[in-house]
JSON list of C-alpha atoms and ligand atoms in Angstrom, two decimals:
[
{"chain": "H", "resi": 1, "resn": "MET", "atom": "CA", "xyz": [78.22, 124.39, 273.03]},
{"chain": "H", "resi": 2, "resn": "SER", "atom": "CA", "xyz": [75.75, 124.35, 269.91]},
{"chain": "H", "resi": 3, "resn": "LYS", "atom": "CA", "xyz": [77.15, 124.88, 266.67]},
{"chain": "H", "resi": 4, "resn": "ILE", "atom": "CA", "xyz": [75.51, 127.43, 264.57]},
{"chain": "H", "resi": 5, "resn": "ALA", "atom": "CA", "xyz": [76.10, 128.27, 260.90]},
{"chain": "H", "resi": 6, "resn": "VAL", "atom": "CA", "xyz": [74.97, 131.36, 258.83]},
{"chain": "H", "resi": 7, "resn": "PHE", "atom": "CA", "xyz": [73.76, 130.45, 255.26]},
{"chain": "H", "resi": 8, "resn": "PRO", "atom": "CA", "xyz": [74.19, 133.72, 253.48]},
{"chain": "H", "resi": 9, "resn": "GLY", "atom": "CA", "xyz": [72.75, 134.51, 250.09]},
{"chain": "H", "resi": 10, "resn": "SER", "atom": "CA", "xyz": [70.53, 136.76, 247.97]},
{"chain": "H", "resi": 11, "resn": "PHE", "atom": "CA", "xyz": [68.01, 133.95, 247.55]},
{"chain": "H", "resi": 12, "resn": "ASP", "atom": "CA", "xyz": [66.18, 135.73, 244.59]},
{"chain": "H", "resi": 13, "resn": "PRO", "atom": "CA", "xyz": [64.49, 133.34, 244.97]},
{"chain": "H", "resi": 14, "resn": "PHE", "atom": "CA", "xyz": [65.22, 130.57, 247.22]},
{"chain": "H", "resi": 15, "resn": "THR", "atom": "CA", "xyz": [65.39, 127.16, 245.44]},
{"chain": "H", "resi": 16, "resn": "LYS", "atom": "CA", "xyz": [65.18, 123.66, 246.15]},
{"chain": "H", "resi": 17, "resn": "GLY", "atom": "CA", "xyz": [68.85, 123.49, 245.96]},
{"chain": "H", "resi": 18, "resn": "HIS", "atom": "CA", "xyz": [69.63, 125.93, 248.44]},
{"chain": "H", "resi": 19, "resn": "GLU", "atom": "CA", "xyz": [66.71, 124.30, 250.60]},
{"chain": "H", "resi": 20, "resn": "GLU", "atom": "CA", "xyz": [68.58, 121.00, 250.04]},
{"chain": "H", "resi": 21, "resn": "ILE", "atom": "CA", "xyz": [71.81, 122.41, 251.16]},
{"chain": "H", "resi": 22, "resn": "VAL", "atom": "CA", "xyz": [70.43, 123.63, 254.55]},
{"chain": "H", "resi": 23, "resn": "ASN", "atom": "CA", "xyz": [68.26, 120.10, 254.95]},
{"chain": "H", "resi": 24, "resn": "ARG", "atom": "CA", "xyz": [71.94, 118.28, 254.80]},
{"chain": "H", "resi": 25, "resn": "SER", "atom": "CA", "xyz": [73.69, 120.68, 256.86]},
{"chain": "H", "resi": 26, "resn": "LEU", "atom": "CA", "xyz": [71.44, 120.14, 259.73]},
{"chain": "H", "resi": 27, "resn": "GLU", "atom": "CA", "xyz": [72.99, 116.78, 260.08]},
{"chain": "H", "resi": 28, "resn": "VAL", "atom": "CA", "xyz": [76.20, 118.72, 261.06]},
{"chain": "H", "resi": 29, "resn": "PHE", "atom": "CA", "xyz": [75.05, 121.76, 262.44]},
{"chain": "H", "resi": 30, "resn": "ASP", "atom": "CA", "xyz": [72.28, 122.29, 265.54]},
{"chain": "H", "resi": 31, "resn": "LYS", "atom": "CA", "xyz": [70.99, 125.27, 263.63]},
{"chain": "H", "resi": 32, "resn": "VAL", "atom": "CA", "xyz": [71.25, 127.19, 260.61]},
{"chain": "H", "resi": 33, "resn": "ILE", "atom": "CA", "xyz": [70.50, 130.77, 259.96]},
{"chain": "H", "resi": 34, "resn": "ILE", "atom": "CA", "xyz": [69.60, 131.64, 256.59]},
{"chain": "H", "resi": 35, "resn": "ALA", "atom": "CA", "xyz": [70.73, 135.18, 256.10]},
{"chain": "H", "resi": 36, "resn": "VAL", "atom": "CA", "xyz": [68.70, 137.02, 253.19]},
{"chain": "H", "resi": 37, "resn": "GLY", "atom": "CA", "xyz": [70.71, 139.45, 251.69]},
{"chain": "H", "resi": 38, "resn": "GLU", "atom": "CA", "xyz": [68.80, 142.93, 251.39]},
{"chain": "H", "resi": 39, "resn": "ASN", "atom": "CA", "xyz": [71.34, 145.32, 249.80]},
{"chain": "H", "resi": 40, "resn": "SER", "atom": "CA", "xyz": [70.09, 148.64, 248.91]},
{"chain": "H", "resi": 41, "resn": "GLN", "atom": "CA", "xyz": [72.62, 148.93, 245.93]},
{"chain": "H", "resi": 42, "resn": "LYS", "atom": "CA", "xyz": [71.34, 145.50, 244.44]},
{"chain": "H", "resi": 43, "resn": "LYS", "atom": "CA", "xyz": [68.40, 145.13, 242.34]},
{"chain": "H", "resi": 44, "resn": "TYR", "atom": "CA", "xyz": [66.21, 142.11, 243.05]},
{"chain": "H", "resi": 45, "resn": "LEU", "atom": "CA", "xyz": [63.56, 140.44, 241.19]},
{"chain": "H", "resi": 46, "resn": "PHE", "atom": "CA", "xyz": [61.38, 139.24, 244.06]},
{"chain": "H", "resi": 47, "resn": "SER", "atom": "CA", "xyz": [60.74, 141.63, 247.13]},
{"chain": "H", "resi": 48, "resn": "SER", "atom": "CA", "xyz": [62.27, 140.96, 250.40]},
{"chain": "H", "resi": 49, "resn": "GLU", "atom": "CA", "xyz": [59.23, 140.56, 252.21]},
{"chain": "H", "resi": 50, "resn": "SER", "atom": "CA", "xyz": [57.89, 137.59, 249.89]},
{"chain": "H", "resi": 51, "resn": "ARG", "atom": "CA", "xyz": [61.41, 136.07, 249.75]},
{"chain": "H", "resi": 52, "resn": "LEU", "atom": "CA", "xyz": [61.66, 135.70, 253.80]},
{"chain": "H", "resi": 53, "resn": "LYS", "atom": "CA", "xyz": [57.66, 134.62, 253.94]},
{"chain": "H", "resi": 54, "resn": "GLN", "atom": "CA", "xyz": [58.45, 131.93, 251.04]},
{"chain": "H", "resi": 55, "resn": "ILE", "atom": "CA", "xyz": [61.59, 130.82, 253.07]},
{"chain": "H", "resi": 56, "resn": "LYS", "atom": "CA", "xyz": [59.88, 130.75, 256.39]},
{"chain": "H", "resi": 57, "resn": "SER", "atom": "CA", "xyz": [57.08, 128.88, 254.80]},
{"chain": "H", "resi": 58, "resn": "ILE", "atom": "CA", "xyz": [59.42, 126.01, 254.26]},
{"chain": "H", "resi": 59, "resn": "PHE", "atom": "CA", "xyz": [61.16, 125.50, 257.81]},
{"chain": "H", "resi": 60, "resn": "SER", "atom": "CA", "xyz": [59.15, 124.81, 260.45]},
{"chain": "H", "resi": 61, "resn": "ASP", "atom": "CA", "xyz": [61.22, 124.39, 263.40]},
{"chain": "H", "resi": 62, "resn": "PRO", "atom": "CA", "xyz": [63.00, 128.02, 264.34]},
{"chain": "H", "resi": 63, "resn": "ASN", "atom": "CA", "xyz": [65.11, 126.20, 266.64]},
{"chain": "H", "resi": 64, "resn": "LYS", "atom": "CA", "xyz": [66.67, 124.43, 263.66]},
{"chain": "H", "resi": 65, "resn": "VAL", "atom": "CA", "xyz": [66.29, 126.91, 261.13]},
{"chain": "H", "resi": 66, "resn": "GLU", "atom": "CA", "xyz": [65.80, 130.75, 261.57]},
{"chain": "H", "resi": 67, "resn": "ILE", "atom": "CA", "xyz": [65.47, 133.15, 258.85]},
{"chain": "H", "resi": 68, "resn": "LYS", "atom": "CA", "xyz": [66.79, 137.01, 258.93]},
{"chain": "H", "resi": 69, "resn": "GLN", "atom": "CA", "xyz": [67.62, 139.57, 256.80]},
{"chain": "H", "resi": 70, "resn": "PHE", "atom": "CA", "xyz": [70.98, 141.00, 256.68]},
{"chain": "H", "resi": 71, "resn": "ASP", "atom": "CA", "xyz": [73.14, 143.71, 255.00]},
{"chain": "H", "resi": 72, "resn": "GLY", "atom": "CA", "xyz": [76.84, 144.49, 255.44]},
{"chain": "H", "resi": 73, "resn": "LEU", "atom": "CA", "xyz": [79.59, 142.21, 255.77]},
{"chain": "H", "resi": 74, "resn": "THR", "atom": "CA", "xyz": [78.90, 138.68, 256.43]},
{"chain": "H", "resi": 75, "resn": "VAL", "atom": "CA", "xyz": [81.53, 137.94, 259.26]},
{"chain": "H", "resi": 76, "resn": "ASP", "atom": "CA", "xyz": [79.99, 140.66, 261.19]},
{"chain": "H", "resi": 77, "resn": "PHE", "atom": "CA", "xyz": [76.58, 139.20, 261.17]},
{"chain": "H", "resi": 78, "resn": "VAL", "atom": "CA", "xyz": [78.26, 135.74, 261.86]},
{"chain": "H", "resi": 79, "resn": "ASN", "atom": "CA", "xyz": [79.75, 137.50, 264.94]},
{"chain": "H", "resi": 80, "resn": "ASP", "atom": "CA", "xyz": [76.43, 139.35, 265.78]},
{"chain": "H", "resi": 81, "resn": "GLN", "atom": "CA", "xyz": [74.49, 136.10, 265.66]},
{"chain": "H", "resi": 82, "resn": "LYS", "atom": "CA", "xyz": [77.25, 134.19, 267.50]},
{"chain": "H", "resi": 83, "resn": "ALA", "atom": "CA", "xyz": [77.28, 131.68, 265.23]},
{"chain": "H", "resi": 84, "resn": "ASN", "atom": "CA", "xyz": [80.57, 129.73, 264.28]},
{"chain": "H", "resi": 85, "resn": "VAL", "atom": "CA", "xyz": [80.59, 129.09, 260.48]},
{"chain": "H", "resi": 86, "resn": "ILE", "atom": "CA", "xyz": [79.38, 130.59, 257.13]},
{"chain": "H", "resi": 87, "resn": "LEU", "atom": "CA", "xyz": [78.00, 127.86, 255.27]},
{"chain": "H", "resi": 88, "resn": "ARG", "atom": "CA", "xyz": [77.77, 127.78, 251.26]},
{"chain": "H", "resi": 89, "resn": "GLY", "atom": "CA", "xyz": [77.07, 125.41, 248.35]},
{"chain": "H", "resi": 90, "resn": "LEU", "atom": "CA", "xyz": [79.10, 124.62, 245.75]},
{"chain": "H", "resi": 91, "resn": "ARG", "atom": "CA", "xyz": [77.63, 123.63, 242.24]},
{"chain": "H", "resi": 92, "resn": "ASN", "atom": "CA", "xyz": [80.86, 123.39, 239.59]},
{"chain": "H", "resi": 93, "resn": "SER", "atom": "CA", "xyz": [84.08, 124.73, 239.30]},
{"chain": "H", "resi": 94, "resn": "SER", "atom": "CA", "xyz": [83.04, 128.27, 238.95]},
{"chain": "H", "resi": 95, "resn": "ASP", "atom": "CA", "xyz": [81.35, 128.24, 242.10]},
{"chain": "H", "resi": 96, "resn": "PHE", "atom": "CA", "xyz": [84.46, 126.88, 243.53]},
{"chain": "H", "resi": 97, "resn": "VAL", "atom": "CA", "xyz": [86.76, 129.63, 242.09]},
{"chain": "H", "resi": 98, "resn": "PHE", "atom": "CA", "xyz": [84.27, 132.35, 243.04]},
{"chain": "H", "resi": 99, "resn": "GLU", "atom": "CA", "xyz": [83.91, 131.50, 246.87]},
{"chain": "H", "resi": 100, "resn": "ARG", "atom": "CA", "xyz": [87.75, 130.31, 247.52]},
{"chain": "H", "resi": 101, "resn": "SER", "atom": "CA", "xyz": [88.70, 134.03, 247.62]},
{"chain": "H", "resi": 102, "resn": "ILE", "atom": "CA", "xyz": [85.72, 135.02, 249.74]},
{"chain": "H", "resi": 103, "resn": "ALA", "atom": "CA", "xyz": [86.47, 132.13, 252.02]},
{"chain": "H", "resi": 104, "resn": "GLN", "atom": "CA", "xyz": [89.89, 133.09, 252.53]},
{"chain": "H", "resi": 105, "resn": "MET", "atom": "CA", "xyz": [89.16, 136.83, 252.61]},
{"chain": "H", "resi": 106, "resn": "ASN", "atom": "CA", "xyz": [86.59, 136.02, 255.65]},
{"chain": "H", "resi": 107, "resn": "GLN", "atom": "CA", "xyz": [89.33, 133.81, 257.21]},
{"chain": "H", "resi": 108, "resn": "LYS", "atom": "CA", "xyz": [91.63, 136.72, 257.00]},
{"chain": "H", "resi": 109, "resn": "LEU", "atom": "CA", "xyz": [89.10, 139.44, 258.20]},
{"chain": "H", "resi": 110, "resn": "LYS", "atom": "CA", "xyz": [87.76, 137.71, 261.21]},
{"chain": "H", "resi": 111, "resn": "SER", "atom": "CA", "xyz": [88.79, 134.13, 261.20]},
{"chain": "H", "resi": 112, "resn": "VAL", "atom": "CA", "xyz": [85.55, 133.04, 260.05]},
{"chain": "H", "resi": 113, "resn": "ASP", "atom": "CA", "xyz": [85.59, 129.66, 258.39]},
{"chain": "H", "resi": 114, "resn": "THR", "atom": "CA", "xyz": [83.52, 128.56, 255.89]},
{"chain": "H", "resi": 115, "resn": "TYR", "atom": "CA", "xyz": [82.05, 124.88, 255.32]},
{"chain": "H", "resi": 116, "resn": "PHE", "atom": "CA", "xyz": [81.00, 123.85, 251.82]},
{"chain": "H", "resi": 117, "resn": "LEU", "atom": "CA", "xyz": [78.40, 120.96, 251.05]},
{"chain": "H", "resi": 118, "resn": "MET", "atom": "CA", "xyz": [78.49, 119.88, 247.07]},
{"chain": "H", "resi": 119, "resn": "ALA", "atom": "CA", "xyz": [75.44, 120.05, 245.48]},
{"chain": "H", "resi": 120, "resn": "THR", "atom": "CA", "xyz": [73.67, 116.92, 244.75]},
{"chain": "H", "resi": 121, "resn": "PRO", "atom": "CA", "xyz": [73.27, 116.11, 240.91]},
{"chain": "H", "resi": 122, "resn": "GLU", "atom": "CA", "xyz": [69.58, 116.18, 241.14]},
{"chain": "H", "resi": 123, "resn": "PHE", "atom": "CA", "xyz": [69.69, 119.86, 242.08]},
{"chain": "H", "resi": 124, "resn": "ALA", "atom": "CA", "xyz": [73.10, 121.16, 240.62]},
{"chain": "H", "resi": 125, "resn": "PRO", "atom": "CA", "xyz": [71.63, 122.54, 237.62]},
{"chain": "H", "resi": 126, "resn": "ILE", "atom": "CA", "xyz": [68.86, 124.61, 239.46]},
{"chain": "H", "resi": 127, "resn": "SER", "atom": "CA", "xyz": [70.58, 128.37, 239.89]},
{"chain": "H", "resi": 128, "resn": "SER", "atom": "CA", "xyz": [68.04, 131.50, 241.34]},
{"chain": "H", "resi": 129, "resn": "SER", "atom": "CA", "xyz": [69.51, 133.39, 237.74]},
{"chain": "H", "resi": 130, "resn": "ILE", "atom": "CA", "xyz": [68.10, 130.47, 235.72]},
{"chain": "H", "resi": 131, "resn": "VAL", "atom": "CA", "xyz": [64.55, 130.35, 237.67]},
{"chain": "H", "resi": 132, "resn": "ARG", "atom": "CA", "xyz": [64.54, 134.15, 237.46]},
{"chain": "H", "resi": 133, "resn": "GLU", "atom": "CA", "xyz": [64.46, 133.80, 233.52]},
{"chain": "H", "resi": 134, "resn": "ILE", "atom": "CA", "xyz": [62.12, 130.92, 233.30]},
{"chain": "H", "resi": 135, "resn": "ASN", "atom": "CA", "xyz": [59.73, 133.26, 235.46]},
{"chain": "H", "resi": 136, "resn": "LYS", "atom": "CA", "xyz": [60.19, 136.47, 233.21]},
{"chain": "H", "resi": 137, "resn": "ASN", "atom": "CA", "xyz": [59.23, 134.08, 230.22]},
{"chain": "H", "resi": 138, "resn": "GLY", "atom": "CA", "xyz": [56.07, 132.96, 231.76]},
{"chain": "H", "resi": 139, "resn": "GLY", "atom": "CA", "xyz": [57.44, 129.26, 232.57]},
{"chain": "H", "resi": 140, "resn": "ASP", "atom": "CA", "xyz": [56.40, 127.26, 235.64]},
{"chain": "H", "resi": 141, "resn": "ILE", "atom": "CA", "xyz": [59.29, 127.78, 238.56]},
{"chain": "H", "resi": 142, "resn": "SER", "atom": "CA", "xyz": [57.30, 125.42, 240.94]},
{"chain": "H", "resi": 143, "resn": "GLU", "atom": "CA", "xyz": [59.42, 122.45, 239.95]},
{"chain": "H", "resi": 144, "resn": "PHE", "atom": "CA", "xyz": [62.32, 124.23, 241.33]},
{"chain": "H", "resi": 145, "resn": "VAL", "atom": "CA", "xyz": [61.08, 126.58, 244.12]},
{"chain": "H", "resi": 146, "resn": "THR", "atom": "CA", "xyz": [58.67, 125.28, 247.06]},
{"chain": "H", "resi": 147, "resn": "ASN", "atom": "CA", "xyz": [55.66, 127.37, 247.59]},
{"chain": "H", "resi": 148, "resn": "ALA", "atom": "CA", "xyz": [56.73, 129.80, 244.82]},
{"chain": "H", "resi": 149, "resn": "HIS", "atom": "CA", "xyz": [53.31, 131.24, 244.77]},
{"chain": "H", "resi": 150, "resn": "LEU", "atom": "CA", "xyz": [54.17, 133.24, 247.68]},
{"chain": "H", "resi": 151, "resn": "LEU", "atom": "CA", "xyz": [56.57, 135.29, 245.83]},
{"chain": "H", "resi": 152, "resn": "SER", "atom": "CA", "xyz": [56.09, 138.71, 244.33]},
{"chain": "H", "resi": 153, "resn": "TYR", "atom": "CA", "xyz": [58.07, 141.08, 242.51]},
{"chain": "H", "resi": 154, "resn": "THR", "atom": "CA", "xyz": [59.62, 144.33, 243.78]},
{"chain": "H", "resi": 155, "resn": "ILE", "atom": "CA", "xyz": [58.01, 147.38, 242.44]},
{"chain": "D", "resi": 201, "resn": "ADP", "atom": "P1", "xyz": [75.20, 134.97, 246.28]},
{"chain": "D", "resi": 201, "resn": "ADP", "atom": "O1", "xyz": [73.96, 135.74, 245.76]},
{"chain": "D", "resi": 201, "resn": "ADP", "atom": "O2", "xyz": [75.26, 135.16, 247.69]},
{"chain": "D", "resi": 201, "resn": "ADP", "atom": "O3", "xyz": [75.84, 133.98, 245.46]},
{"chain": "D", "resi": 201, "resn": "ADP", "atom": "P2", "xyz": [72.42, 132.67, 245.98]},
{"chain": "D", "resi": 201, "resn": "ADP", "atom": "O4", "xyz": [71.43, 132.82, 246.33]},
{"chain": "D", "resi": 201, "resn": "ADP", "atom": "O5", "xyz": [72.87, 132.92, 244.67]},
{"chain": "D", "resi": 201, "resn": "ADP", "atom": "O6", "xyz": [73.64, 133.94, 246.78]},
{"chain": "D", "resi": 201, "resn": "ADP", "atom": "O7", "xyz": [73.21, 131.17, 246.42]},
{"chain": "D", "resi": 201, "resn": "ADP", "atom": "C1", "xyz": [73.33, 131.18, 247.77]},
{"chain": "D", "resi": 201, "resn": "ADP", "atom": "C2", "xyz": [74.30, 129.89, 248.27]},
{"chain": "D", "resi": 201, "resn": "ADP", "atom": "O8", "xyz": [73.70, 128.90, 247.73]},
{"chain": "D", "resi": 201, "resn": "ADP", "atom": "C3", "xyz": [75.76, 130.09, 247.26]},
{"chain": "D", "resi": 201, "resn": "ADP", "atom": "O9", "xyz": [76.67, 129.25, 247.92]},
{"chain": "D", "resi": 201, "resn": "ADP", "atom": "C4", "xyz": [75.20, 129.21, 246.00]},
{"chain": "D", "resi": 201, "resn": "ADP", "atom": "O10", "xyz": [77.02, 128.36, 245.52]},
{"chain": "D", "resi": 201, "resn": "ADP", "atom": "C5", "xyz": [74.40, 128.07, 246.62]},
{"chain": "D", "resi": 201, "resn": "ADP", "atom": "N1", "xyz": [73.82, 127.70, 245.77]},
{"chain": "D", "resi": 201, "resn": "ADP", "atom": "C6", "xyz": [72.98, 128.16, 244.71]},
{"chain": "D", "resi": 201, "resn": "ADP", "atom": "N2", "xyz": [72.28, 127.18, 244.09]},
{"chain": "D", "resi": 201, "resn": "ADP", "atom": "C7", "xyz": [72.50, 125.97, 244.47]},
{"chain": "D", "resi": 201, "resn": "ADP", "atom": "C8", "xyz": [72.21, 124.40, 244.24]},
{"chain": "D", "resi": 201, "resn": "ADP", "atom": "N3", "xyz": [71.26, 124.63, 243.10]},
{"chain": "D", "resi": 201, "resn": "ADP", "atom": "N4", "xyz": [72.75, 123.59, 244.96]},
{"chain": "D", "resi": 201, "resn": "ADP", "atom": "C9", "xyz": [73.53, 123.84, 246.05]},
{"chain": "D", "resi": 201, "resn": "ADP", "atom": "N5", "xyz": [73.90, 125.22, 246.49]},
{"chain": "D", "resi": 201, "resn": "ADP", "atom": "C10", "xyz": [73.29, 126.14, 245.57]}
]
């Protein structure tokens, strides 16, 4: 049976840190479904179409990496996709504290486990929020985001 992980996130934008987590997780999982958050209550800097386009441009093998939009509970999406686990990245102890209760809740709700990969020292300092800040202030984000030129703003 193939092992499928769902990697959920806002990915506003999808950074080289996220990219590294997906690539490393493919040593363990047969497939990763990147679940791009589309929550109507939430305000994103980059449009959902452009976030999807940018992520799709990075991964060329749909048998290994699929990119989908999602809204609602992550555990429901995991079950809908017939996936096995949630994948998340950890950069520091704040990520750990935040993720711990969500992972425990997902286990309690639908017995869905979360697998964590520790960020490498090279990518750990990259966060979508810092990248957005650099972008807003006219800085160059291409060092942190693959194919950054594909991203466009929400109206
Ligand atoms: P969310 O809004 O759901 O927290 P993000 O798009 O910010 O989504 O992040 C998705 C996942 O990627 C989270 O598990 C986050 O901890 C992880 N992540 C973010 N940046 C990095 C990075 N530089 N290295 C490793 N993991 C990261």
